[in-house]
Amino acid sequence: MKLTAIQEKQLQDKGISKETLEKQLYRFKNGFPGVILNRAATINDGIVPIKELDADTLISSYEASRDQLDIIKFVPASGAATRMFKFLHEFLNNFNQNKQSINSYINNNKANDLFTFLVGRRDLPFYDEVMESIKKKNSDWSTKSKIEKETIFVEEVLTSNGFNYASMPKGLVPFHKYKDHSATAFEEHLFEASAYASSNGKAKLHFTIAPAFEDAFAAEFDQIKKNIEEKTKTKYDITFSYQSPATDTLAVDLKDNPIVIEDGTLFFRPAGHGALINNLNQLDADLIFIKNIDNVTISSLKQETSHYKKLLAGYLLRLRTQAFEYLHILENNGVPDSTREEIEKFVTNQLSAVLPKDYYKYKTNYQLEHLYHQLDRPLRVCGMVKNEGEAGGGPFWVNNQRGELSVEIVETAQMNKNDQRQKKIAKEATHFNPVDLICNVRNHKGEKYDLTEYCDADTGFITYKSRHGKEIKAQELPGLWNGGMAYWNTIFVEVPLITFNPVKTVTDLLKSAHQLD
């Protein structure tokens, strides 16, 4: 692609090479290979049933070692709350109170979310604040009609003249109403980190955010810090990072021509959460918990959800200890056959790894070399919940680009929807990925892995977006917990649904996990 001087400077400023740009154009024209599903991961076939784990022992071992561990909680939090309030925007844009009632709008548009929102609005965590503001602005509030009151309420929630929640980061939207205050998702993450991700009375949290909102997050922390540290008896070390501009990807039209905007520069978009592997790679700790910003609960449920976090952490420590022990053994000469066989069983039974077809034809030194290579990589334990129709990724056995059979978290967008066998396997999934990960990123010598070496670059995907009313094609990097961790040692563990309480739309805040009794 021939670039103008303006575009060359743009690439230089963003830190994107011409080679990277050409690769992205190639992918638009030729597509990605697509993930090849072998079968769905199920209980005892890729997913460890939680009832088979000795919960008390694992939790006790984790608790006993916590103060000797460097622990970080990593929270992707760059997303705006736009989608949470999407149906309310549609209502304001399309509703005409002179021509229809709100009920007729709901019925004609099958706007069930709007119905739920209006009926349950008094239970929303921001209801009191919104109403207080409305009444200050409307001295004649009591004389207004029902339709006017409901419309004004939506406007106050959404517009820049009101609370403008849809333009805020999701992490700073009030999620839960307590007796003395409303708590944001950001605040709830701090509370729960104290319960399971603190060490020596200190909790480290790292949030990936949009640069424009760092001051807002910092202000929120300053406001709640004293209260939360007193309540949890925990000191907090909060850090932030941004998605690097160098990870942005080009957007093209439907004929794969790069989109050039008015100032002559190319149109780039953020490349999805897969870009965050670079942010994660900047962190170094014994354990890293990963959890999405919107998956939090009210305080009364934190003890139960934290129980499972500690359980998964204890399980990871057990596996890591054994893997490190075997790596030290393999570094010495003269590994007995019985020990080699023991390591083979650990790799296949505990780490869900599959030995190559010709493994038993290898000479012994090559077998030992393969086992070492299999053990010497980042390790993650991922909670999986039973599939109840949630959109998103799930656990599968995959034939990866290296010709290996491995367990991976696969998004729908990565699958070949035109292949009937692949569609059948996808439908057979019994579990869903709630983004509940605990990671080990150091080797047995205490050295940090370069996480970018364990990504599968071929697992990105093409998506269709809209710009100025026209459809365009965008490109996403391999997802952080998908292709971004394709070559990690991965263990799936079934966890209960109580651990998964996402807020995708504002009406999710009316569910029991987000409501005080």
Coordinates of N, CA and C in Angstrom, one line a residue, residues 23-36 413-416 456-463 475-476:
K23 N 0.3 -6.7 6.9 CA -0.3 -7.9 7.4 C -1.8 -7.8 7.7
Q24 N -2.1 -6.6 8.2 CA -3.6 -6.4 8.5 C -4.4 -6.3 7.2
L25 N -3.8 -5.7 6.2 CA -4.5 -5.7 4.9 C -4.6 -7.1 4.3
Y26 N -3.6 -7.8 4.4 CA -3.6 -9.2 3.9 C -4.7 -10.0 4.6
R27 N -4.9 -9.8 5.9 CA -5.9 -10.5 6.7 C -7.3 -10.1 6.2
F28 N -7.5 -8.8 5.9 CA -8.8 -8.4 5.4 C -9.1 -9.1 4.1
K29 N -8.2 -9.3 3.2 CA -8.4 -9.8 1.9 C -8.5 -11.4 2.0
N30 N -7.7 -12.0 2.9 CA -7.6 -13.4 2.9 C -8.2 -14.1 4.1
G31 N -8.6 -13.3 5.1 CA -9.2 -13.8 6.3 C -8.2 -14.5 7.2
F32 N -8.7 -15.0 8.4 CA -7.9 -15.7 9.3 C -8.2 -17.2 9.1
P33 N -7.3 -18.1 9.5 CA -7.5 -19.5 9.3 C -8.8 -20.0 10.0
G34 N -9.1 -19.4 11.1 CA -10.2 -19.9 11.9 C -9.8 -21.0 12.9
V35 N -10.4 -21.0 14.0 CA -10.0 -22.1 15.0 C -10.7 -23.4 14.6
I36 N -10.0 -24.5 14.7 CA -10.6 -25.8 14.4 C -10.9 -26.5 15.7
A413 N -16.9 -15.6 17.4 CA -16.3 -14.9 16.2 C -15.1 -15.7 15.6
Q414 N -14.5 -16.5 16.4 CA -13.3 -17.3 15.9 C -13.7 -18.5 15.1
M415 N -15.0 -19.0 15.2 CA -15.4 -20.2 14.7 C -15.8 -20.1 13.2
N416 N -15.7 -21.2 12.5 CA -16.1 -21.3 11.1 C -17.6 -21.6 11.1
D456 N -1.2 -17.0 19.8 CA -1.4 -17.5 18.4 C -2.0 -16.3 17.6
A457 N -1.1 -15.7 16.8 CA -1.4 -14.6 16.0 C -2.5 -14.9 15.0
D458 N -2.7 -16.1 14.6 CA -3.6 -16.5 13.6 C -5.0 -16.6 14.1
T459 N -5.3 -16.3 15.4 CA -6.6 -16.5 15.9 C -7.4 -15.1 16.1
G460 N -6.9 -14.1 15.4 CA -7.6 -12.9 15.3 C -8.9 -13.1 14.5
F461 N -9.7 -12.0 14.3 CA -10.9 -12.2 13.5 C -11.4 -10.9 13.0
I462 N -12.2 -11.0 11.9 CA -12.8 -9.8 11.3 C -14.2 -9.6 11.8
T463 N -14.5 -8.3 12.1 CA -15.8 -7.9 12.6 C -16.4 -6.8 11.7
Q475 N -10.8 -5.2 12.5 CA -10.0 -6.4 12.8 C -9.6 -6.4 14.3
E476 N -9.8 -7.6 14.9 CA -9.5 -7.7 16.3 C -8.4 -8.6 16.5

